[in-house]
N, CA and C atoms as an extended XYZ file, in Angstrom:
483
Properties=species:S:1:pos:R:3:atomname:S:1:resname:S:1:resid:I:1 pbc="F F F"
N       -13.092       32.407      -45.232 N   ARG     1
C       -12.181       32.506      -46.371 CA  ARG     1
C       -11.958       31.151      -47.011 C   ARG     1
N       -11.770       30.142      -46.172 N   ILE     2
C       -11.501       28.805      -46.695 CA  ILE     2
C       -12.711       28.284      -47.461 C   ILE     2
N       -13.893       28.494      -46.902 N   THR     3
C       -15.126       28.043      -47.560 CA  THR     3
C       -15.292       28.736      -48.908 C   THR     3
N       -15.124       30.060      -48.911 N   ARG     4
C       -15.283       30.816      -50.163 CA  ARG     4
C       -14.254       30.379      -51.206 C   ARG     4
N       -13.011       30.212      -50.776 N   SER     5
C       -11.963       29.815      -51.723 CA  SER     5
C       -12.206       28.417      -52.272 C   SER     5
N       -12.609       27.500      -51.414 N   SER     6
C       -12.875       26.134      -51.882 CA  SER     6
C       -14.019       26.112      -52.880 C   SER     6
N       -15.082       26.849      -52.577 N   SER     7
C       -16.225       26.931      -53.505 CA  SER     7
C       -15.816       27.579      -54.824 C   SER     7
N       -14.993       28.601      -54.728 N   TYR     8
C       -14.510       29.292      -55.923 CA  TYR     8
C       -13.724       28.346      -56.824 C   TYR     8
N       -12.862       27.542      -56.222 N   ILE     9
C       -12.070       26.579      -57.001 CA  ILE     9
C       -12.993       25.614      -57.738 C   ILE     9
N       -13.998       25.092      -57.056 N   VAL    10
C       -14.945       24.165      -57.686 CA  VAL    10
C       -15.618       24.844      -58.875 C   VAL    10
N       -16.098       26.059      -58.684 N   GLN    11
C       -16.769       26.794      -59.768 CA  GLN    11
C       -15.837       27.020      -60.954 C   GLN    11
N       -14.613       27.416      -60.660 N   GLU    12
C       -13.646       27.685      -61.723 CA  GLU    12
C       -13.311       26.418      -62.511 C   GLU    12
N       -13.137       25.306      -61.806 N   LEU    13
C       -12.814       24.051      -62.493 CA  LEU    13
C       -14.003       23.554      -63.304 C   LEU    13
N       -15.197       23.632      -62.734 N   GLU    14
C       -16.378       23.165      -63.467 CA  GLU    14
C       -16.654       24.027      -64.687 C   GLU    14
N       -16.302       25.314      -64.619 N   ALA    15
C       -16.464       26.208      -65.779 CA  ALA    15
C       -15.278       26.113      -66.740 C   ALA    15
N       -14.263       25.344      -66.327 N   ARG    16
C       -13.058       25.137      -67.131 CA  ARG    16
C       -12.388       26.474      -67.497 C   ARG    16
N       -12.331       27.367      -66.516 N   ARG    17
C       -11.721       28.672      -66.740 CA  ARG    17
C       -10.202       28.558      -66.773 C   ARG    17
N        -9.589       29.398      -67.578 N   ALA    18
C        -8.133       29.441      -67.684 CA  ALA    18
C        -7.543       29.977      -66.378 C   ALA    18
N        -6.286       29.665      -66.154 N   TRP    19
C        -5.603       30.091      -64.936 CA  TRP    19
C        -5.546       31.607      -64.858 C   TRP    19
N        -5.830       32.092      -63.687 N   ASP    20
C        -5.732       33.511      -63.364 CA  ASP    20
C        -4.851       33.563      -62.117 C   ASP    20
N        -3.882       34.453      -62.078 N   ASP    21
C        -2.920       34.485      -60.983 CA  ASP    21
C        -3.581       34.678      -59.617 C   ASP    21
N        -4.760       35.283      -59.577 N   THR    22
C        -5.448       35.463      -58.292 CA  THR    22
C        -5.915       34.124      -57.722 C   THR    22
N        -5.983       33.107      -58.563 N   MET    23
C        -6.415       31.789      -58.091 CA  MET    23
C        -5.390       31.154      -57.158 C   MET    23
N        -4.138       31.599      -57.213 N   ALA    24
C        -3.094       31.039      -56.346 CA  ALA    24
C        -3.454       31.217      -54.876 C   ALA    24
N        -4.060       32.348      -54.547 N   TYR    25
C        -4.510       32.580      -53.170 CA  TYR    25
C        -5.562       31.541      -52.780 C   TYR    25
N        -6.538       31.334      -53.641 N   HIS    26
C        -7.639       30.410      -53.342 CA  HIS    26
C        -7.142       28.969      -53.188 C   HIS    26
N        -6.240       28.548      -54.039 N   TYR    27
C        -5.701       27.195      -53.931 CA  TYR    27
C        -4.926       27.020      -52.620 C   TYR    27
N        -4.263       28.067      -52.167 N   SER    28
C        -3.512       27.958      -50.909 CA  SER    28
C        -4.435       27.733      -49.714 C   SER    28
N        -5.674       28.184      -49.789 N   LYS    29
C        -6.614       28.021      -48.669 CA  LYS    29
C        -6.992       26.555      -48.452 C   LYS    29
N        -6.809       25.711      -49.459 N   LEU    30
C        -7.097       24.287      -49.281 CA  LEU    30
C        -6.148       23.648      -48.267 C   LEU    30
N        -4.984       24.253      -48.062 N   ALA    31
C        -4.004       23.712      -47.118 CA  ALA    31
C        -4.296       24.133      -45.682 C   ALA    31
N        -5.268       25.021      -45.487 N   GLU    32
C        -5.568       25.526      -44.151 CA  GLU    32
C        -6.804       24.849      -43.569 C   GLU    32
N        -6.889       24.883      -42.259 N   HIS    33
C        -8.127       24.506      -41.577 CA  HIS    33
C        -8.224       25.322      -40.309 C   HIS    33
N        -9.450       25.604      -39.874 N   GLY    34
C        -9.665       26.474      -38.727 CA  GLY    34
C        -9.509       25.757      -37.406 C   GLY    34
N        -8.910       26.428      -36.477 N   LEU    35
C        -8.831       25.929      -35.115 CA  LEU    35
C        -9.010       27.119      -34.183 C   LEU    35
N       -10.063       27.083      -33.404 N   ALA    36
C       -10.331       28.168      -32.462 CA  ALA    36
C        -9.499       27.986      -31.205 C   ALA    36
N        -9.170       29.084      -30.605 N   THR    37
C        -8.511       29.066      -29.311 CA  THR    37
C        -9.449       29.747      -28.333 C   THR    37
N        -9.922       28.996      -27.376 N   LEU    38
C       -10.866       29.527      -26.410 CA  LEU    38
C       -10.152       29.915      -25.128 C   LEU    38
N       -10.478       31.087      -24.617 N   ASN    39
C        -9.974       31.492      -23.314 CA  ASN    39
C       -11.098       31.236      -22.320 C   ASN    39
N       -10.988       30.181      -21.570 N   THR    40
C       -12.038       29.792      -20.625 CA  THR    40
C       -11.618       29.993      -19.170 C   THR    40
N       -10.590       30.802      -18.942 N   SER    41
C       -10.081       30.953      -17.576 CA  SER    41
C       -11.132       31.525      -16.629 C   SER    41
N       -11.904       32.508      -17.056 N   ALA    42
C       -12.940       33.078      -16.179 CA  ALA    42
C       -13.999       32.022      -15.856 C   ALA    42
N       -14.406       31.270      -16.856 N   TYR    43
C       -15.386       30.205      -16.638 CA  TYR    43
C       -14.809       29.129      -15.713 C   TYR    43
N       -13.569       28.745      -15.936 N   ASP    44
C       -12.929       27.735      -15.095 CA  ASP    44
C       -12.828       28.205      -13.643 C   ASP    44
N       -12.496       29.491      -13.446 N   ASN    45
C       -12.446       30.040      -12.086 CA  ASN    45
C       -13.821       30.004      -11.431 C   ASN    45
N       -14.842       30.408      -12.182 N   LEU    46
C       -16.205       30.392      -11.659 CA  LEU    46
C       -16.627       28.968      -11.306 C   LEU    46
N       -16.267       28.032      -12.155 N   ARG    47
C       -16.623       26.633      -11.906 CA  ARG    47
C       -15.949       26.122      -10.626 C   ARG    47
N       -14.704       26.518      -10.408 N   SER    48
C       -14.014       26.050       -9.206 CA  SER    48
C       -14.580       26.700       -7.936 C   SER    48
N       -15.038       27.939       -8.039 N   VAL    49
C       -15.627       28.626       -6.890 CA  VAL    49
C       -17.052       28.140       -6.651 C   VAL    49
N       -17.762       27.899       -7.740 N   GLY    50
C       -19.131       27.410       -7.638 CA  GLY    50
C       -20.106       28.338       -8.347 C   GLY    50
N       -20.990       27.741       -9.111 N   PHE    51
C       -21.958       28.517       -9.889 CA  PHE    51
C       -23.042       29.144       -9.015 C   PHE    51
N       -23.087       28.765       -7.743 N   ASP    52
C       -24.110       29.341       -6.868 CA  ASP    52
C       -23.860       30.822       -6.608 C   ASP    52
N       -22.693       31.343       -7.028 N   LEU    53
C       -22.441       32.783       -6.951 CA  LEU    53
C       -23.378       33.556       -7.875 C   LEU    53
N       -23.883       32.883       -8.899 N   ILE    54
C       -24.781       33.525       -9.863 CA  ILE    54
C       -26.207       33.274       -9.391 C   ILE    54
N       -26.885       34.346       -9.007 N   SER    55
C       -28.238       34.185       -8.469 CA  SER    55
C       -29.301       34.063       -9.559 C   SER    55
N       -29.013       34.562      -10.749 N   ASN    56
C       -29.978       34.517      -11.849 CA  ASN    56
C       -29.885       33.150      -12.537 C   ASN    56
N       -30.962       32.366      -12.407 N   ASP    57
C       -30.968       31.019      -12.991 CA  ASP    57
C       -30.769       31.026      -14.503 C   ASP    57
N       -31.368       32.006      -15.189 N   SER    58
C       -31.259       32.075      -16.652 CA  SER    58
C       -29.813       32.276      -17.083 C   SER    58
N       -29.105       33.124      -16.361 N   ILE    59
C       -27.694       33.369      -16.687 CA  ILE    59
C       -26.871       32.123      -16.395 C   ILE    59
N       -27.112       31.490      -15.268 N   ARG    60
C       -26.367       30.282      -14.908 CA  ARG    60
C       -26.577       29.191      -15.952 C   ARG    60
N       -27.816       29.002      -16.392 N   ILE    61
C       -28.130       27.977      -17.395 CA  ILE    61
C       -27.485       28.331      -18.742 C   ILE    61
N       -27.609       29.607      -19.133 N   ALA    62
C       -27.030       30.038      -20.413 CA  ALA    62
C       -25.510       29.890      -20.407 C   ALA    62
N       -24.883       30.213      -19.292 N   LEU    63
C       -23.435       30.115      -19.177 CA  LEU    63
C       -22.960       28.668      -19.265 C   LEU    63
N       -23.591       27.794      -18.522 N   THR    64
C       -23.169       26.385      -18.559 CA  THR    64
C       -23.492       25.748      -19.905 C   THR    64
N       -24.579       26.163      -20.518 N   SER    65
C       -24.921       25.647      -21.844 CA  SER    65
C       -23.905       26.113      -22.887 C   SER    65
N       -23.534       27.381      -22.809 N   LEU    66
C       -22.570       27.930      -23.762 CA  LEU    66
C       -21.239       27.186      -23.677 C   LEU    66
N       -20.740       26.983      -22.477 N   HIS    67
C       -19.445       26.313      -22.311 CA  HIS    67
C       -19.551       24.799      -22.447 C   HIS    67
N       -20.622       24.236      -21.904 N   GLY    68
C       -20.738       22.783      -21.886 CA  GLY    68
C       -21.221       22.173      -23.182 C   GLY    68
N       -21.978       22.940      -23.970 N   ILE    69
C       -22.547       22.389      -25.203 CA  ILE    69
C       -22.012       23.116      -26.436 C   ILE    69
N       -22.261       24.416      -26.524 N   THR    70
C       -21.929       25.173      -27.738 CA  THR    70
C       -20.437       25.152      -28.038 C   THR    70
N       -19.618       25.554      -27.072 N   TYR    71
C       -18.171       25.581      -27.306 CA  TYR    71
C       -17.632       24.175      -27.538 C   TYR    71
N       -18.060       23.232      -26.723 N   ASN    72
C       -17.577       21.857      -26.879 CA  ASN    72
C       -17.944       21.282      -28.236 C   ASN    72
N       -19.110       21.676      -28.756 N   ARG    73
C       -19.560       21.154      -30.044 CA  ARG    73
C       -18.612       21.554      -31.161 C   ARG    73
N       -18.247       22.834      -31.226 N   PHE    74
C       -17.378       23.193      -32.349 CA  PHE    74
C       -15.935       22.795      -32.115 C   PHE    74
N       -15.492       22.732      -30.873 N   VAL    75
C       -14.135       22.231      -30.624 CA  VAL    75
C       -14.047       20.763      -31.033 C   VAL    75
N       -15.060       19.988      -30.680 N   GLN    76
C       -15.082       18.570      -31.066 CA  GLN    76
C       -15.132       18.437      -32.587 C   GLN    76
N       -15.959       19.237      -33.240 N   PHE    77
C       -16.043       19.192      -34.694 CA  PHE    77
C       -14.697       19.535      -35.318 C   PHE    77
N       -14.041       20.576      -34.800 N   GLU    78
C       -12.729       20.944      -35.331 CA  GLU    78
C       -11.748       19.786      -35.234 C   GLU    78
N       -11.717       19.174      -34.071 N   ARG    79
C       -10.739       18.102      -33.850 CA  ARG    79
C       -11.054       16.860      -34.664 C   ARG    79
N       -12.305       16.447      -34.643 N   GLU    80
C       -12.658       15.180      -35.275 CA  GLU    80
C       -12.831       15.272      -36.778 C   GLU    80
N       -13.407       16.349      -37.246 N   LEU    81
C       -13.673       16.419      -38.674 CA  LEU    81
C       -12.710       17.347      -39.398 C   LEU    81
N       -12.604       18.579      -38.947 N   ALA    82
C       -11.761       19.527      -39.676 CA  ALA    82
C       -10.297       19.103      -39.671 C   ALA    82
N        -9.749       18.778      -38.492 N   ALA    83
C        -8.330       18.413      -38.415 CA  ALA    83
C        -8.071       17.038      -39.030 C   ALA    83
N        -8.880       16.040      -38.648 N   ASP    84
C        -8.696       14.701      -39.216 CA  ASP    84
C        -8.957       14.705      -40.709 C   ASP    84
N        -9.999       15.394      -41.103 N   ASN    85
C       -10.344       15.517      -42.510 CA  ASN    85
C        -9.178       16.125      -43.286 C   ASN    85
N        -8.567       17.150      -42.696 N   GLN    86
C        -7.449       17.810      -43.357 CA  GLN    86
C        -6.291       16.839      -43.564 C   GLN    86
N        -5.920       16.123      -42.505 N   SER    87
C        -4.741       15.269      -42.609 CA  SER    87
C        -4.995       13.981      -43.388 C   SER    87
N        -6.213       13.451      -43.326 N   MET    88
C        -6.461       12.153      -43.965 CA  MET    88
C        -7.120       12.248      -45.336 C   MET    88
N        -7.820       13.334      -45.614 N   VAL    89
C        -8.532       13.447      -46.884 CA  VAL    89
C        -7.956       14.562      -47.749 C   VAL    89
N        -7.926       15.765      -47.228 N   ILE    90
C        -7.552       16.936      -48.027 CA  ILE    90
C        -6.070       16.908      -48.418 C   ILE    90
N        -5.187       16.810      -47.434 N   THR    91
C        -3.747       16.900      -47.705 CA  THR    91
C        -3.248       15.850      -48.696 C   THR    91
N        -3.630       14.571      -48.580 N   PRO    92
C        -3.132       13.604      -49.574 CA  PRO    92
C        -3.545       13.939      -51.007 C   PRO    92
N        -4.750       14.414      -51.204 N   VAL    93
C        -5.203       14.792      -52.548 CA  VAL    93
C        -4.486       16.072      -52.981 C   VAL    93
N        -4.408       17.027      -52.070 N   PHE    94
C        -3.771       18.318      -52.339 CA  PHE    94
C        -2.316       18.140      -52.775 C   PHE    94
N        -1.554       17.378      -52.009 N   LEU    95
C        -0.115       17.253      -52.277 CA  LEU    95
C         0.211       16.587      -53.615 C   LEU    95
N        -0.697       15.767      -54.114 N   LYS    96
C        -0.458       15.105      -55.397 CA  LYS    96
C        -0.750       16.016      -56.591 C   LYS    96
N        -1.488       17.098      -56.336 N   ARG    97
C        -1.962       17.906      -57.463 CA  ARG    97
C        -1.606       19.381      -57.394 C   ARG    97
N        -1.204       19.844      -56.217 N   ILE    98
C        -0.976       21.275      -56.014 CA  ILE    98
C         0.437       21.513      -55.481 C   ILE    98
N         1.024       22.588      -55.940 N   ARG    99
C         2.372       22.981      -55.511 CA  ARG    99
C         2.250       24.309      -54.763 C   ARG    99
N         2.774       24.345      -53.538 N   MET   100
C         2.817       25.612      -52.800 CA  MET   100
C         3.904       26.466      -53.436 C   MET   100
N         3.576       27.714      -53.768 N   THR   101
C         4.542       28.594      -54.420 CA  THR   101
C         4.855       29.814      -53.571 C   THR   101
N         4.290       29.866      -52.380 N   GLY   102
C         4.543       30.975      -51.459 CA  GLY   102
C         4.259       30.500      -50.050 C   GLY   102
N         4.639       31.281      -49.078 N   PRO   103
C         4.447       30.870      -47.680 CA  PRO   103
C         2.975       30.952      -47.255 C   PRO   103
N         2.234       29.899      -47.514 N   TRP   104
C         0.832       29.737      -47.115 CA  TRP   104
C        -0.135       30.719      -47.759 C   TRP   104
N         0.266       31.405      -48.801 N   ASN   105
C        -0.683       32.291      -49.465 CA  ASN   105
C        -0.676       32.160      -50.980 C   ASN   105
N         0.078       31.200      -51.485 N   ARG   106
C         0.117       30.961      -52.934 CA  ARG   106
C         0.306       29.480      -53.195 C   ARG   106
N        -0.530       28.958      -54.071 N   ALA   107
C        -0.411       27.571      -54.515 CA  ALA   107
C        -1.005       27.488      -55.906 C   ALA   107
N        -0.505       26.541      -56.673 N   GLU   108
C        -1.038       26.396      -58.036 CA  GLU   108
C        -1.046       24.933      -58.435 C   GLU   108
N        -1.946       24.592      -59.335 N   PRO   109
C        -2.005       23.201      -59.804 CA  PRO   109
C        -0.721       22.816      -60.529 C   PRO   109
N        -0.324       21.578      -60.336 N   ILE   110
C         0.812       21.052      -61.076 CA  ILE   110
C         0.418       20.909      -62.544 C   ILE   110
N        -0.836       20.493      -62.789 N   ASP   111
C        -1.357       20.346      -64.150 CA  ASP   111
C        -2.840       20.740      -64.142 C   ASP   111
N        -3.117       22.001      -64.441 N   LEU   112
C        -4.487       22.516      -64.405 CA  LEU   112
C        -5.402       21.763      -65.359 C   LEU   112
N        -4.923       21.428      -66.544 N   ASP   113
C        -5.771       20.727      -67.518 CA  ASP   113
C        -6.296       19.400      -66.957 C   ASP   113
N        -5.491       18.709      -66.191 N   ARG   114
C        -5.935       17.437      -65.596 CA  ARG   114
C        -6.953       17.672      -64.477 C   ARG   114
N        -6.843       18.815      -63.780 N   LEU   115
C        -7.772       19.095      -62.675 CA  LEU   115
C        -9.205       19.301      -63.156 C   LEU   115
N        -9.377       19.807      -64.378 N   TYR   116
C       -10.728       20.039      -64.892 CA  TYR   116
C       -11.584       18.770      -64.852 C   TYR   116
N       -10.958       17.637      -65.060 N   ASP   117
C       -11.689       16.369      -65.089 CA  ASP   117
C       -11.380       15.477      -63.885 C   ASP   117
N       -10.729       16.026      -62.897 N   ASP   118
C       -10.323       15.261      -61.722 CA  ASP   118
C       -11.446       15.287      -60.674 C   ASP   118
N       -12.323       14.309      -60.747 N   ILE   119
C       -13.477       14.241      -59.843 CA  ILE   119
C       -13.035       14.184      -58.384 C   ILE   119
N       -11.988       13.413      -58.101 N   GLU   120
C       -11.530       13.307      -56.714 CA  GLU   120
C       -11.120       14.673      -56.163 C   GLU   120
N       -10.392       15.455      -56.947 N   PHE   121
C        -9.954       16.773      -56.490 CA  PHE   121
C       -11.143       17.721      -56.346 C   PHE   121
N       -12.012       17.722      -57.330 N   ILE   122
C       -13.178       18.622      -57.280 CA  ILE   122
C       -14.058       18.288      -56.086 C   ILE   122
N       -14.289       17.013      -55.846 N   GLU   123
C       -15.120       16.619      -54.700 CA  GLU   123
C       -14.409       16.894      -53.380 C   GLU   123
N       -13.092       16.786      -53.365 N   MET   124
C       -12.330       17.141      -52.164 CA  MET   124
C       -12.520       18.624      -51.857 C   MET   124
N       -12.411       19.477      -52.875 N   ALA   125
C       -12.590       20.917      -52.676 CA  ALA   125
C       -14.029       21.227      -52.251 C   ALA   125
N       -14.988       20.529      -52.837 N   ARG   126
C       -16.394       20.718      -52.457 CA  ARG   126
C       -16.599       20.296      -50.992 C   ARG   126
N       -16.007       19.163      -50.601 N   TRP   127
C       -16.100       18.670      -49.226 CA  TRP   127
C       -15.460       19.669      -48.262 C   TRP   127
N       -14.327       20.224      -48.662 N   LYS   128
C       -13.647       21.229      -47.837 CA  LYS   128
C       -14.559       22.434      -47.627 C   LYS   128
N       -15.209       22.888      -48.683 N   ALA   129
C       -16.126       24.019      -48.561 CA  ALA   129
C       -17.292       23.687      -47.634 C   ALA   129
N       -17.810       22.479      -47.749 N   THR   130
C       -18.946       22.060      -46.926 CA  THR   130
C       -18.566       21.971      -45.454 C   THR   130
N       -17.467       21.301      -45.149 N   THR   131
C       -17.083       21.124      -43.744 CA  THR   131
C       -16.679       22.449      -43.109 C   THR   131
N       -15.935       23.256      -43.820 N   MET   132
C       -15.530       24.538      -43.256 CA  MET   132
C       -16.717       25.506      -43.165 C   MET   132
N       -17.663       25.377      -44.079 N   GLY   133
C       -18.879       26.187      -43.988 CA  GLY   133
C       -19.688       25.835      -42.751 C   GLY   133
N       -19.785       24.541      -42.460 N   PHE   134
C       -20.494       24.107      -41.256 CA  PHE   134
C       -19.770       24.603      -40.011 C   PHE   134
N       -18.451       24.536      -40.011 N   LEU   135
C       -17.672       25.023      -38.879 CA  LEU   135
C       -17.897       26.524      -38.686 C   LEU   135
N       -17.943       27.272      -39.772 N   ALA   136
C       -18.209       28.710      -39.692 CA  ALA   136
C       -19.591       28.973      -39.093 C   ALA   136
N       -20.574       28.159      -39.437 N   GLN   137
C       -21.909       28.309      -38.851 CA  GLN   137
C       -21.873       28.046      -37.343 C   GLN   137
N       -21.093       27.069      -36.923 N   LEU   138
C       -20.959       26.802      -35.493 CA  LEU   138
C       -20.308       27.992      -34.787 C   LEU   138
N       -19.277       28.572      -35.388 N   TYR   139
C       -18.637       29.762      -34.813 CA  TYR   139
C       -19.653       30.894      -34.678 C   TYR   139
N       -20.418       31.123      -35.748 N   GLU   140
C       -21.399       32.208      -35.725 CA  GLU   140
C       -22.439       31.984      -34.631 C   GLU   140
N       -22.880       30.745      -34.465 N   GLY   141
C       -23.825       30.428      -33.405 CA  GLY   141
C       -23.235       30.681      -32.033 C   GLY   141
N       -21.967       30.336      -31.854 N   ALA   142
C       -21.299       30.572      -30.570 CA  ALA   142
C       -21.151       32.063      -30.301 C   ALA   142
N       -20.869       32.831      -31.331 N   ILE   143
C       -20.750       34.283      -31.172 CA  ILE   143
C       -22.091       34.879      -30.766 C   ILE   143
N       -23.161       34.433      -31.400 N   ILE   144
C       -24.498       34.931      -31.052 CA  ILE   144
C       -24.848       34.551      -29.618 C   ILE   144
N       -24.589       33.305      -29.242 N   SER   145
C       -24.874       32.854      -27.881 CA  SER   145
C       -24.050       33.624      -26.854 C   SER   145
N       -22.800       33.885      -27.175 N   THR   146
C       -21.937       34.647      -26.277 CA  THR   146
C       -22.451       36.077      -26.126 C   THR   146
N       -22.832       36.688      -27.241 N   SER   147
C       -23.371       38.054      -27.197 CA  SER   147
C       -24.667       38.117      -26.393 C   SER   147
N       -25.531       37.123      -26.585 N   ASP   148
C       -26.782       37.069      -25.815 CA  ASP   148
C       -26.501       36.957      -24.320 C   ASP   148
N       -25.559       36.107      -23.963 N   LEU   149
C       -25.201       35.937      -22.554 CA  LEU   149
C       -24.614       37.226      -21.988 C   LEU   149
N       -23.782       37.887      -22.750 N   MET   150
C       -23.201       39.151      -22.288 CA  MET   150
C       -24.284       40.193      -22.033 C   MET   150
N       -25.291       40.254      -22.905 N   ARG   151
C       -26.415       41.185      -22.707 CA  ARG   151
C       -27.179       40.849      -21.423 C   ARG   151
N       -27.403       39.552      -21.205 N   MET   152
C       -28.107       39.132      -19.992 CA  MET   152
C       -27.327       39.551      -18.740 C   MET   152
N       -26.033       39.379      -18.762 N   ILE   153
C       -25.191       39.747      -17.620 CA  ILE   153
C       -25.216       41.263      -17.417 C   ILE   153
N       -25.094       42.015      -18.514 N   GLU   154
C       -25.129       43.479      -18.411 CA  GLU   154
C       -26.459       43.958      -17.838 C   GLU   154
N       -27.566       43.351      -18.288 N   GLN   155
C       -28.875       43.734      -17.764 CA  GLN   155
C       -28.978       43.411      -16.271 C   GLN   155
N       -28.447       42.282      -15.877 N   GLU   156
C       -28.477       41.899      -14.465 CA  GLU   156
C       -27.634       42.845      -13.628 C   GLU   156
N       -26.475       43.241      -14.141 N   LEU   157
C       -25.611       44.179      -13.423 CA  LEU   157
C       -26.279       45.550      -13.317 C   LEU   157
N       -26.951       45.982      -14.405 N   ASP   158
C       -27.658       47.258      -14.378 CA  ASP   158
C       -28.743       47.283      -13.306 C   ASP   158
N       -29.423       46.149      -13.097 N   LYS   159
C       -30.462       46.048      -12.069 CA  LYS   159
C       -29.875       46.240      -10.670 C   LYS   159
N       -28.646       45.762      -10.492 N   LYS   160
C       -28.023       45.801       -9.186 CA  LYS   160
C       -27.398       47.147       -8.850 C   LYS   160
N       -27.235       48.000       -9.838 N   GLU   161
C       -26.603       49.304       -9.589 CA  GLU   161
C       -27.546       50.307       -9.046 C   GLU   161
C-alpha cells in the first residue's frame, strides 16, 4: 500500500493533477513504514534443543537459512533503512509540507501548488516508493521460502506416516 501510494503521489504531482479527496489516503501513507513482527519461538526452542533432531539435511539447511539469512535480511533492512529513512529523511520533508487531517488515514498538502515543483518532496516520495517496494520484495521472498520449507516438512512427515 505504501509503495503504491507513494508512486501514485509522484505520478499525480508530475502530471500536475488537481486535488482529489481520495488523494488524502495516499498522502497519509507517506507517514507509515512497515515493520514485521516475527514469531520465532518454535525455531528458538528447536535451536535450544538442537538441530540434530531434524534428520533431513535439506530441511535443516533450509530452516537455518530461512531464519539466519532471509528473516534477518529484511529485519535488518527494516531497522536500518525503512525506520531510519522514515525518521531522518521522510518525516522532516513530510512535516514541512503535509498536514495530517485524520487519524493516520488522511493527509493533505499545505500548499499543493508548491508541491508540483518541489523536487525534494517528489524525490522523497519516489525514494519512499523504492525502499518500501524493495522491502515488499523481501517479504514476498520470505513468504515463498517459508512456504517451500513447510512443503518440505509436510512431505517428510508424510513419508514417516
